[in-house]
Coordinates of C-alpha atoms in Angstrom, one line a residue:
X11 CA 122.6 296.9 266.5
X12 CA 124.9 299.7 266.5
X13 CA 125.0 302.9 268.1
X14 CA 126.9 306.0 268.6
X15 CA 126.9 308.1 271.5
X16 CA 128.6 311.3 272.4
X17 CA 130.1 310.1 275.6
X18 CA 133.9 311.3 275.0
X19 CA 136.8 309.6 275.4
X20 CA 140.7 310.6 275.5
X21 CA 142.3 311.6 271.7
X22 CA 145.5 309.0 273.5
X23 CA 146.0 305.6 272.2
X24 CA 149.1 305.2 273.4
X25 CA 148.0 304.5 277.0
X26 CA 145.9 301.7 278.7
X27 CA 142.3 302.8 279.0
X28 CA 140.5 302.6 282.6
X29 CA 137.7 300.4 283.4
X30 CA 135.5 303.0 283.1
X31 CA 136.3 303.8 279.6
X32 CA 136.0 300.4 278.1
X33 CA 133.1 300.5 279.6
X34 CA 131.9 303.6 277.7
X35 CA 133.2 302.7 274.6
X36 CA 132.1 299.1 274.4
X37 CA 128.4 300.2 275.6
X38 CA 126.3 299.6 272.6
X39 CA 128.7 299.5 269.8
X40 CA 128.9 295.9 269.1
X41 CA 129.3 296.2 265.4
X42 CA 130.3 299.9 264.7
X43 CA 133.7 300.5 263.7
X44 CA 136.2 302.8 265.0
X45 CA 135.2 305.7 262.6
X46 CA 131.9 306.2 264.6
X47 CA 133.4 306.2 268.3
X48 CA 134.0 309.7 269.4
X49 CA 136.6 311.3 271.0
X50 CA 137.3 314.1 272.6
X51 CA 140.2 315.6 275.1
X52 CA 137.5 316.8 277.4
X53 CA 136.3 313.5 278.6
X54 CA 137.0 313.0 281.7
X55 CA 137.3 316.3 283.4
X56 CA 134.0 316.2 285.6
X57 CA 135.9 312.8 287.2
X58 CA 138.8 314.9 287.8
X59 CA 136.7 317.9 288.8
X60 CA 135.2 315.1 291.6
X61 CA 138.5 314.0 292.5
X62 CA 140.1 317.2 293.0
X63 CA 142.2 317.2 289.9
X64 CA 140.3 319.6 288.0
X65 CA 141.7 322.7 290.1
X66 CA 145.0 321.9 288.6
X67 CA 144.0 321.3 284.8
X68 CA 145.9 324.6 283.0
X69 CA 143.4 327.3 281.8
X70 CA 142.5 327.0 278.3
X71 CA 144.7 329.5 276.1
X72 CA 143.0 332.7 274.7
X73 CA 143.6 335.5 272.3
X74 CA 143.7 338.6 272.6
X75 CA 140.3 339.5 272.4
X76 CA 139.7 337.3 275.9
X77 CA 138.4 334.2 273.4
X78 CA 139.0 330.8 272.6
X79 CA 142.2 330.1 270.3
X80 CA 141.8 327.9 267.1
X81 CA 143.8 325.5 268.4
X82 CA 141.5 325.0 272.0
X83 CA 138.3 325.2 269.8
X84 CA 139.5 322.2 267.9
X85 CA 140.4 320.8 271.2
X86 CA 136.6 321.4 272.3
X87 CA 135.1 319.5 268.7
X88 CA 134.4 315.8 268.5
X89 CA 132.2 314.1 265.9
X90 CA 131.9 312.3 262.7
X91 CA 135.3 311.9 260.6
X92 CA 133.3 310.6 257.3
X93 CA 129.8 310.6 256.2
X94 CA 127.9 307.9 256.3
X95 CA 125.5 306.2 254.6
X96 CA 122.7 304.2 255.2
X97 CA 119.2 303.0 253.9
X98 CA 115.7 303.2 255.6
X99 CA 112.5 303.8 255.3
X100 CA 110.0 300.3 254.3
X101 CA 112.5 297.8 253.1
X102 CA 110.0 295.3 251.9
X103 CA 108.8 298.0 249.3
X104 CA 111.2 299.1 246.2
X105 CA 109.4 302.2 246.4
X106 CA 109.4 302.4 249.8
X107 CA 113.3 303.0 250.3
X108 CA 114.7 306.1 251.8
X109 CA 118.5 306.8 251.0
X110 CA 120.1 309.0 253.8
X111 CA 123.5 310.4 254.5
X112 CA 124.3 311.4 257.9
X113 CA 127.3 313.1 260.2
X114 CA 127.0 314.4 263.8
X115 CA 129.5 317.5 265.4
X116 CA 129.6 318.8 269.1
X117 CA 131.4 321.9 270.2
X118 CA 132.0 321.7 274.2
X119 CA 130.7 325.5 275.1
X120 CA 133.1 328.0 277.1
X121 CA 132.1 330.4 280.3
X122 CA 134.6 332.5 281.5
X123 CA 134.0 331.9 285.3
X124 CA 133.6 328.1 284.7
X125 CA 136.5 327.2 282.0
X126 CA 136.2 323.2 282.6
X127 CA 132.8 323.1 281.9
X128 CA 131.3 319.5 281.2
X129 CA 129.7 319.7 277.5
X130 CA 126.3 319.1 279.1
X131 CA 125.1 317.9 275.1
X132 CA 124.8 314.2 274.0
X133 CA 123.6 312.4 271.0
X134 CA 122.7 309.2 270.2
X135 CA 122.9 307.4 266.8
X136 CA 121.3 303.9 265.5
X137 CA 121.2 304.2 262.0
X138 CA 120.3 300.7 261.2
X139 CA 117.9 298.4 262.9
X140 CA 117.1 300.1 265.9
X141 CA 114.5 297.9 267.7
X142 CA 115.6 295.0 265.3
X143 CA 113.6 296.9 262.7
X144 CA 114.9 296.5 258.9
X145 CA 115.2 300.3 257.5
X146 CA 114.4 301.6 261.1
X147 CA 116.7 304.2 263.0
X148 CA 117.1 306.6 265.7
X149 CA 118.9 309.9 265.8
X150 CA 118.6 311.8 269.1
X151 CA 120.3 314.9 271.0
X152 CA 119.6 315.7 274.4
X153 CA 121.2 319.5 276.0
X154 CA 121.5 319.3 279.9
X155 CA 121.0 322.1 282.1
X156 CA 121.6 323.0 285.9
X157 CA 125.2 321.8 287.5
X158 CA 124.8 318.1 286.6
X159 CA 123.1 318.7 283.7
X160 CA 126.0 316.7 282.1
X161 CA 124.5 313.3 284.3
X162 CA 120.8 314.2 282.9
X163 CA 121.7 314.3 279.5
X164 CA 124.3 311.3 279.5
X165 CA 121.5 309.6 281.4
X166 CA 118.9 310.3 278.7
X167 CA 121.5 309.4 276.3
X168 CA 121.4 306.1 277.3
X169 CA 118.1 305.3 278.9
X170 CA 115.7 306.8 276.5
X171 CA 116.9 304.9 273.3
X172 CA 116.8 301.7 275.2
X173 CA 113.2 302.1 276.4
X174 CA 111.8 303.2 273.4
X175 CA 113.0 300.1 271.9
X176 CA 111.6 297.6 274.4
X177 CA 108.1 299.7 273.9
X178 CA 108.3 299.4 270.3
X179 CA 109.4 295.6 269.6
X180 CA 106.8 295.0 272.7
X181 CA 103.9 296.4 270.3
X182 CA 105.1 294.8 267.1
X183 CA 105.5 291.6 268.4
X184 CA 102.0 291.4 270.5
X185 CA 100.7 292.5 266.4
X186 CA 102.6 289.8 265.1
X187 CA 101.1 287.2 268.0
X188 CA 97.6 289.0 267.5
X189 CA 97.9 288.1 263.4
X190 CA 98.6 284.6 264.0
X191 CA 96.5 284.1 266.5
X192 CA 93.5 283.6 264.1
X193 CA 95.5 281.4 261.5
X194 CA 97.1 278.6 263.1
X195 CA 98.1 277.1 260.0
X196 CA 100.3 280.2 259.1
X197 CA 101.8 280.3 262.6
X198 CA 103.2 276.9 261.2
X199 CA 105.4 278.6 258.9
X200 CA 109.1 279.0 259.1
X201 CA 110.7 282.2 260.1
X202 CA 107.3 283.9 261.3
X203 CA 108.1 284.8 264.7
X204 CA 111.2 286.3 263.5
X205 CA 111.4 290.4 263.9
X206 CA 111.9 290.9 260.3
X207 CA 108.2 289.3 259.5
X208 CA 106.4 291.5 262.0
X209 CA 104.0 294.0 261.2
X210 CA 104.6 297.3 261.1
X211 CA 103.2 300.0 263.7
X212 CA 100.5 302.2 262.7
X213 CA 101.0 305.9 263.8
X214 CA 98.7 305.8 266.4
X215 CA 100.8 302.6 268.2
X216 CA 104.3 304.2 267.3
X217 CA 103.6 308.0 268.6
X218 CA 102.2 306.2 272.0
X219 CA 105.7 304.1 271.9
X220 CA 107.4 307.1 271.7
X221 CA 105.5 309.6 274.3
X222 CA 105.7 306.2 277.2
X223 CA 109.4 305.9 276.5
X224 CA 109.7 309.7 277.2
X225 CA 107.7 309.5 280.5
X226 CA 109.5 306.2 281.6
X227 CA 113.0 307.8 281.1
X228 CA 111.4 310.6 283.4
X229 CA 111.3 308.1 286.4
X230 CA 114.2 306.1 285.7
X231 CA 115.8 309.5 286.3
X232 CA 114.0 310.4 289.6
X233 CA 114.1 307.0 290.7
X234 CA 118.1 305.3 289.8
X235 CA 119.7 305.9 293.0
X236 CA 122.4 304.4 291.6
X237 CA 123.0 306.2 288.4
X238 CA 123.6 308.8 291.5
X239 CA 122.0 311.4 288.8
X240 CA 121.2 314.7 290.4
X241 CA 117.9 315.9 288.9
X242 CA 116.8 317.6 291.5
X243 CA 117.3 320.9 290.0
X244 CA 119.3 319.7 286.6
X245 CA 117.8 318.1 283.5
X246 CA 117.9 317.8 279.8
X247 CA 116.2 318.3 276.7
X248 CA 115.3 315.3 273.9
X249 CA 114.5 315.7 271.0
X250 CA 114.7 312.4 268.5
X251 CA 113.6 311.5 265.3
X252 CA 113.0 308.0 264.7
X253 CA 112.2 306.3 261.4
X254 CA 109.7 303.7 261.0
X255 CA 107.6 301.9 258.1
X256 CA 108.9 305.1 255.8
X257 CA 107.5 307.4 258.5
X258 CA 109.6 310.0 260.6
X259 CA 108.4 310.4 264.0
X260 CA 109.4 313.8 265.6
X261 CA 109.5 313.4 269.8
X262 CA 110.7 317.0 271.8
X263 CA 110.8 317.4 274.8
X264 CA 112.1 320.7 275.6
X265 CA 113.6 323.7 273.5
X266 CA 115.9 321.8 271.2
X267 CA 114.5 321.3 267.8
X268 CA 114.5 319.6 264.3
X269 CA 113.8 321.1 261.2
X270 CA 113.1 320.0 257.7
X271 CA 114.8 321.4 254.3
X272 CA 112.0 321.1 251.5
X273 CA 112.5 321.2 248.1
X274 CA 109.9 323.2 246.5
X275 CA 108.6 322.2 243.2
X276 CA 106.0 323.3 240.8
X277 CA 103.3 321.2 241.6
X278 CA 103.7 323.1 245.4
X279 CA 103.6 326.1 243.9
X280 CA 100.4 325.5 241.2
X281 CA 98.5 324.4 244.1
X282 CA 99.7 327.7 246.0
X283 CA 97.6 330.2 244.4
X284 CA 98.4 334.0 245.4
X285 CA 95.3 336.0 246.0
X286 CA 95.3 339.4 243.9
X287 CA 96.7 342.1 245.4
X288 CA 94.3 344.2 246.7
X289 CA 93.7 348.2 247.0
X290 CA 95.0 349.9 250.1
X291 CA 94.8 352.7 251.9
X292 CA 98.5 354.3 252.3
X293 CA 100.2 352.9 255.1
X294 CA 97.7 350.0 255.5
X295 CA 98.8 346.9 255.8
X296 CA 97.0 343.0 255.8
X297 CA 98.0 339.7 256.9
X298 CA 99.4 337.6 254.5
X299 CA 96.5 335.1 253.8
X300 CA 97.2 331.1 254.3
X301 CA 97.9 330.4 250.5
X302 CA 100.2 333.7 250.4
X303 CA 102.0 332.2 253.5
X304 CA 103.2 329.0 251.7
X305 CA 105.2 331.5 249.3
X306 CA 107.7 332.6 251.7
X307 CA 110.5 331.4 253.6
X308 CA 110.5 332.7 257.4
X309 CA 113.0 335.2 256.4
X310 CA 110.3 337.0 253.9
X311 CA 111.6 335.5 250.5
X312 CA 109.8 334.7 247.9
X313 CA 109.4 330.9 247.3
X314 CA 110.6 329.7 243.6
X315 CA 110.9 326.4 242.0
X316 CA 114.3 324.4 243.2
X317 CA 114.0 326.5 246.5
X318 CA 114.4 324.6 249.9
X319 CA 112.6 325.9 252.4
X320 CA 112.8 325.2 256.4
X321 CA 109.9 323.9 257.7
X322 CA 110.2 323.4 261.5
X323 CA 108.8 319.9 263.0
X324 CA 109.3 320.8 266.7
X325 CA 107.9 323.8 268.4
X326 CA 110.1 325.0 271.2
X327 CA 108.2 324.4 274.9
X328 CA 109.0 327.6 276.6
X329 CA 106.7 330.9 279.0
X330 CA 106.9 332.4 275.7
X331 CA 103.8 330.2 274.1
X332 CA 100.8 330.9 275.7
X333 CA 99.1 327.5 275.9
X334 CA 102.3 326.5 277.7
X335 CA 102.0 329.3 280.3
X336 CA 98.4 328.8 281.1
X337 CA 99.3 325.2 281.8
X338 CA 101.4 325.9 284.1
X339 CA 99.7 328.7 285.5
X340 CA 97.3 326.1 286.5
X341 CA 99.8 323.7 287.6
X342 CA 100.6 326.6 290.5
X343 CA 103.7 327.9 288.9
X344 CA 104.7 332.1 288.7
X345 CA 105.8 332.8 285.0
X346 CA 107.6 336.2 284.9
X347 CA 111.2 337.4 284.1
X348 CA 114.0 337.9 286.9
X349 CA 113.3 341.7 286.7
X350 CA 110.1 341.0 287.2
X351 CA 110.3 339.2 290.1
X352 CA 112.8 341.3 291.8
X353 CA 110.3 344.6 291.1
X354 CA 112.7 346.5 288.5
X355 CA 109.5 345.7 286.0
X356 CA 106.4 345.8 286.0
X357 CA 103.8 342.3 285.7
X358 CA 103.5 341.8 282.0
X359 CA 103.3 338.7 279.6
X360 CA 104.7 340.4 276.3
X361 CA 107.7 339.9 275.8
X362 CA 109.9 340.3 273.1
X363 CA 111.6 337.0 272.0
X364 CA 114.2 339.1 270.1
X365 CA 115.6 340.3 273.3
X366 CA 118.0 337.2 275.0
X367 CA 118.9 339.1 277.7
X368 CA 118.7 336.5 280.8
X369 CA 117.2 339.1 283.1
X370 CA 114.3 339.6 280.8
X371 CA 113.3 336.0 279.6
X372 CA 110.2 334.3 281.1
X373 CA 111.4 332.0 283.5
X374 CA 108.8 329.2 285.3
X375 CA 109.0 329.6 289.7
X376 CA 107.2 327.9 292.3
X377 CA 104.2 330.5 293.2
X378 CA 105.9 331.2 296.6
X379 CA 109.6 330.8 296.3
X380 CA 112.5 332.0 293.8
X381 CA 113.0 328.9 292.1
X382 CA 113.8 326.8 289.7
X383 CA 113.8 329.6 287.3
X384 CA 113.7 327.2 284.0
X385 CA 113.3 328.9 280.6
X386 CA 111.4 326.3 279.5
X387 CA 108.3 324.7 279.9
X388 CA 109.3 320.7 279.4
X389 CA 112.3 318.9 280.1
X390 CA 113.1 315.0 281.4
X391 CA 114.3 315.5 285.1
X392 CA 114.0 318.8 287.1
X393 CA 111.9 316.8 289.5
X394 CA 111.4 320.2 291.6
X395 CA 110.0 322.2 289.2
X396 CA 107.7 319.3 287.6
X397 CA 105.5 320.2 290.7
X398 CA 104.5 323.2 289.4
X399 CA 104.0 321.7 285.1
X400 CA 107.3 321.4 283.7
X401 CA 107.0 317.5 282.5
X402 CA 108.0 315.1 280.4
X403 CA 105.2 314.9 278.5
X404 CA 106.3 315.1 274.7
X405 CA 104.9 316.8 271.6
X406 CA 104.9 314.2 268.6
X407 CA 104.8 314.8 264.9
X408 CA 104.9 312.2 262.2
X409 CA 105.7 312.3 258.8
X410 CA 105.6 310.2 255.9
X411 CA 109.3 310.9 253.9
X412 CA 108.7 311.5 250.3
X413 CA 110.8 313.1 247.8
X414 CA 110.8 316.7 248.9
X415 CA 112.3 315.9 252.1
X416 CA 116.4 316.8 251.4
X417 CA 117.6 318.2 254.5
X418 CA 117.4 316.8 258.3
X419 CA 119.0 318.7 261.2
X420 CA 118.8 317.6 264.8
X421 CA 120.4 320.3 267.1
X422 CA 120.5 321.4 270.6
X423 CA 119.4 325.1 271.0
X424 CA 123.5 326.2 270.7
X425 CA 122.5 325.8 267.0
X426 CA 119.2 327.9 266.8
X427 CA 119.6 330.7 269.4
X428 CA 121.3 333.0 266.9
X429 CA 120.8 331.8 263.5
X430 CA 117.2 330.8 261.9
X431 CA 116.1 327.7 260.6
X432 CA 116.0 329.1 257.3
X433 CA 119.8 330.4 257.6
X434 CA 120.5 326.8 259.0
X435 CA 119.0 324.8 256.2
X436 CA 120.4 327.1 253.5
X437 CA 123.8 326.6 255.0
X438 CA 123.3 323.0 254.8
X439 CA 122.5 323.4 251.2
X440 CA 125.4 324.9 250.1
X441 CA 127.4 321.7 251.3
X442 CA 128.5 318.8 249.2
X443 CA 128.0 315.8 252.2
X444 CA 126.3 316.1 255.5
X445 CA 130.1 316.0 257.3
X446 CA 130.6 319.2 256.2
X447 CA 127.2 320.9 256.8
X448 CA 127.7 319.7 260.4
X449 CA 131.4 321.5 260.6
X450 CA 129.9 325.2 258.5
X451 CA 126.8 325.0 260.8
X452 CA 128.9 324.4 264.0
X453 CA 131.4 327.5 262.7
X454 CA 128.6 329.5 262.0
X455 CA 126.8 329.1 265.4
X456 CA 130.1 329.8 267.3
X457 CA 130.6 333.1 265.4
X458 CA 127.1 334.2 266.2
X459 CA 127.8 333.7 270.0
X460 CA 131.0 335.0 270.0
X461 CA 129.2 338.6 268.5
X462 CA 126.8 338.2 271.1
X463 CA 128.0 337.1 274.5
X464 CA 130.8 336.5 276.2
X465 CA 130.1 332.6 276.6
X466 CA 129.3 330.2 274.4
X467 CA 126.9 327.6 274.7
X468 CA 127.4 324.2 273.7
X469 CA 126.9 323.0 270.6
X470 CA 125.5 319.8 269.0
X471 CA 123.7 318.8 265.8
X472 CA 123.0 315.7 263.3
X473 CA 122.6 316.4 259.3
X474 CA 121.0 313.9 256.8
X475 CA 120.9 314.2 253.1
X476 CA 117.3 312.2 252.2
X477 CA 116.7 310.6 249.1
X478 CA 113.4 309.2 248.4
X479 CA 110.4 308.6 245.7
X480 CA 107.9 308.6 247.4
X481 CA 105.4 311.1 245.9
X482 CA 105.2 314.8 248.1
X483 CA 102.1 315.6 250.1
X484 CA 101.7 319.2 249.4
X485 CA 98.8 319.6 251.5
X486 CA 100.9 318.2 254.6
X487 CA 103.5 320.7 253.7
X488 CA 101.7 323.4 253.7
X489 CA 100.3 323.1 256.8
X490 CA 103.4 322.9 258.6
X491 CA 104.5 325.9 256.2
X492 CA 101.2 327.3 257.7
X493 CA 101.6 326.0 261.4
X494 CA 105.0 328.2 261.5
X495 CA 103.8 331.1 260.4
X496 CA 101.3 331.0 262.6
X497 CA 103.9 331.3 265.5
X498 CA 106.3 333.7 264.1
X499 CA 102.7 335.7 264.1
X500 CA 102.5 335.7 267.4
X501 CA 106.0 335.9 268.1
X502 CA 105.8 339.5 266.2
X503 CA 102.6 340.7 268.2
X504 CA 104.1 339.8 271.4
X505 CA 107.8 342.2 270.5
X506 CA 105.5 344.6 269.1
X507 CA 103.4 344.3 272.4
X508 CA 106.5 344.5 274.5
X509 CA 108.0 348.1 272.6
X510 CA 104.5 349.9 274.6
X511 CA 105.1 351.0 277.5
X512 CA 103.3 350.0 280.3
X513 CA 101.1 352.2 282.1
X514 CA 101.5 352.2 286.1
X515 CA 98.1 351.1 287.6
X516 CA 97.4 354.0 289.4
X517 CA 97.9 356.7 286.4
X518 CA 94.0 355.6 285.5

């Protein structure tokens, strides 16, 4: 089984690598070659930072404009050098088979008052017979956060696929034992303990697989002493997407996301039927019923045959949902922005998601003290603030892959904070191989932030090209078309909430 992970290593070859860096690159690679092993100039600086001889690493170079120069942004980029190819989906059905192309790109984020920042984003890669299963695979990225934010998500990187494997070849081989157990005579036949022969999981059994792994790579990061990981007030994000009996099974925990490119067809839009358009009074306006809702693109165009449209399969876990606040509300957490909290603002719960200012974004703090402060709702780690509800516990969606499905991107949220998923999948579409999606997308992100911040985050993401004939489910497509919308409703009502002023409680 091979892997690749985002754990860098020095650009050098003509030195003699350290212990440590065998290590890393010889850590679940058996069988990839050199093409997939990542490497990056930045690898070792939080060793050096430890030892002391970070202080004397020389600033990075910057133009005149107080930003990164080409040449240390390509200094800051490791990832893929060729697409690659690779089938999945059910192998033991012709019809079953899902063709995918895939290529992965990080960009190690900049802050001005911390220049030798780790790149706190990993990713992890099995695209071929993860957890010995034929046409299975895993493709994962995980976005620290805190000061050893880097150790959570290196952590995750390599805990998480690990467990999730034992869990899933655990189930599928106690089915297997369970199928023989009523016909000896079969259980006499060559080969059928082998992996290959075991049944597949149902949806139910992998999703449970998938949410246990998440939870157990939780404690193995509160509990390994010796991994000396500091997730005390530092964690990460996962979101994966691991394939399985044709199926794609979406885990997140945390704000990163994944999002789907769709190619629409006419059969979506003949079962799409637009209501007439009804007589208004000037200036009134009407929600867009569910039907008329499947016939635009989050951005407000109009859906046409050969369109691909971005269909989210995560839903961010941050204050701004409401389910997510009341459960921590009950859990004993304060939601409310830093403003807030120190008085400058008034007690409120609409705010306005267009606004990224840091001092006005929901933030989750114990009820009687000024921390954590998280911006999310769900992460593996922060073990202080899982006392008052941020967990591990993972949202799951699953998917059968048919032939709609064209785009995949996996990202951290250096990706999605400035550019939407529609922008993001339309990019994607413009490019010949997924190698070069990854390198327009990464470009794209970092112009975004350089327009609006002086830092810029870190940024990761994965892109596969799908091929597959298995027959679309319109109906499950439009209810994920639906499920967005949905959101961005209350996404608008909330900004439009948070543009009236509120009134002091005594003017009443």
């Amino acid at each position: 089984m091979g892997c690749t992970s985002s754990v860098p290593l020095s650009n050098s070859t003509n030195r003699t690598m350290t212990g440590t860096e065998t290590e890393r690159l010889m850590r679940g690679r058996v069988g990839i070659d050199k093409t997939e092993r990542i490497h990056s100039e930045s690898g070792n600086l939080y060793d050096k930072q430890k030892s002391g001889k970070g202080d004397r690493l020389p600033p990075p170079q910057l133009n005149e404009k107080g930003q990164l120069t080409a040449e240390e942004v390509a200094k800051r980029r490791s990832g893929s050098v060729e697409t690659k190819d690779v089938v999945l989906g059910d192998v033991r059905s012709e019809d079953g088979v899902i063709y995918a192309r895939y290529a992965v790109m990080t960009q190690r984020g900049y802050h001005p008052d911390w220049p030798h920042k780790e790149n706190q984003d990993t990713y992890h890669i099995t695209p071929t017979r993860f957890a010995l299963g034929e046409g299975d695979a895993l493709f994962a990225v995980f976005d620290g956060h805190g000061q050893r934010g880097h150790e959570c998500s290196a952590f995750a990187e390599a805990k998480f696929p690990s467990l999730l494997a034992q869990h899933i070849k655990k189930a599928r081989a106690a089915k297997n034992a369970a199928r023989l157990k009523g016909n000896p005579q079969k259980a006499k036949e060559p080969g059928v303990f082998h992996p290959r022969r075991w049944p597949y999981l149902d949806v139910k059994d992998y999703e449970r697989c998938c949410r246990e792994a998440c939870l157990d790579c939780n404690r193995a990061m509160h509990e390994d002493i010796k991994a000396s990981v500091g997730d005390t007030m530092s964690g990460t994000t996962a979101i994966a997407v691991s394939f399985h009996a044709g199926r794609m099974t979406i885990t997140n925990v945390g704000d990163s996301r994944a999002i789907l490119g769709y190619r629409i067809d006419s059969e979506f839009l003949q079962s799409t039927t637009p209501r007439e358009e009804e007589k208004k009074e000037i200036g009134e306006h009407s929600e867009l019923d569910e039907d008329d809702e499947c016939l635009v693109t989050e951005d407000g165009k109009e859906l046409r045959a050969g369109d691909i449209v971005a269909i989210a399969l995560s839903e961010d876990q941050t204050p701004y949902r409401k389910d997510e606040r009341e459960r921590l509300k009950n859990s004993g957490a304060r939601v409310c922005t830093i403003d807030q909290m120190e008085g400058i603002d008034p007690m409120h719960e609409n705010w306005g998601e267009l606004d990224v200012d840091a001092d006005v974004i929901p933030r989750v703090w114990c009820n009687d003290h000024n921390y954590p402060g998280t911006a999310f709702s769900r992460s593996l780690g922060d073990s202080v603030a899982e006392h008052v509800g941020v967990n591990a516990e993972p949202e799951i969606l699953t998917k059968r892959v048919t032939k709609g499905d064209e785009i995949l991107v996996i990202g951290s949220d250096g990706i999605f904070e400035f550019l939407t998923n529609q922008r993001i999948i339309d990019i994607c579409a413009q490019c010949a191989d997924p190698l070069h999606a990854c390198s327009n997308l990464v470009d794209a992100s970092y112009e975004k932030w350089l327009q609006q911040e002086t830092r810029t985050d870190d940024i990761t993401c994965i892109v596969l090209f799908l091929s597959s004939m298995i027959p679309n489910d319109v109906e499950v497509v439009k209810e994920l078309i639906r499920q967005k919308h949905q959101v961005m409703r209350v996404e608008k009502k909330m900004y439009r909430d948070s543009l009236i002023p509120s009134m002091p409680q005594d003017h009443f």
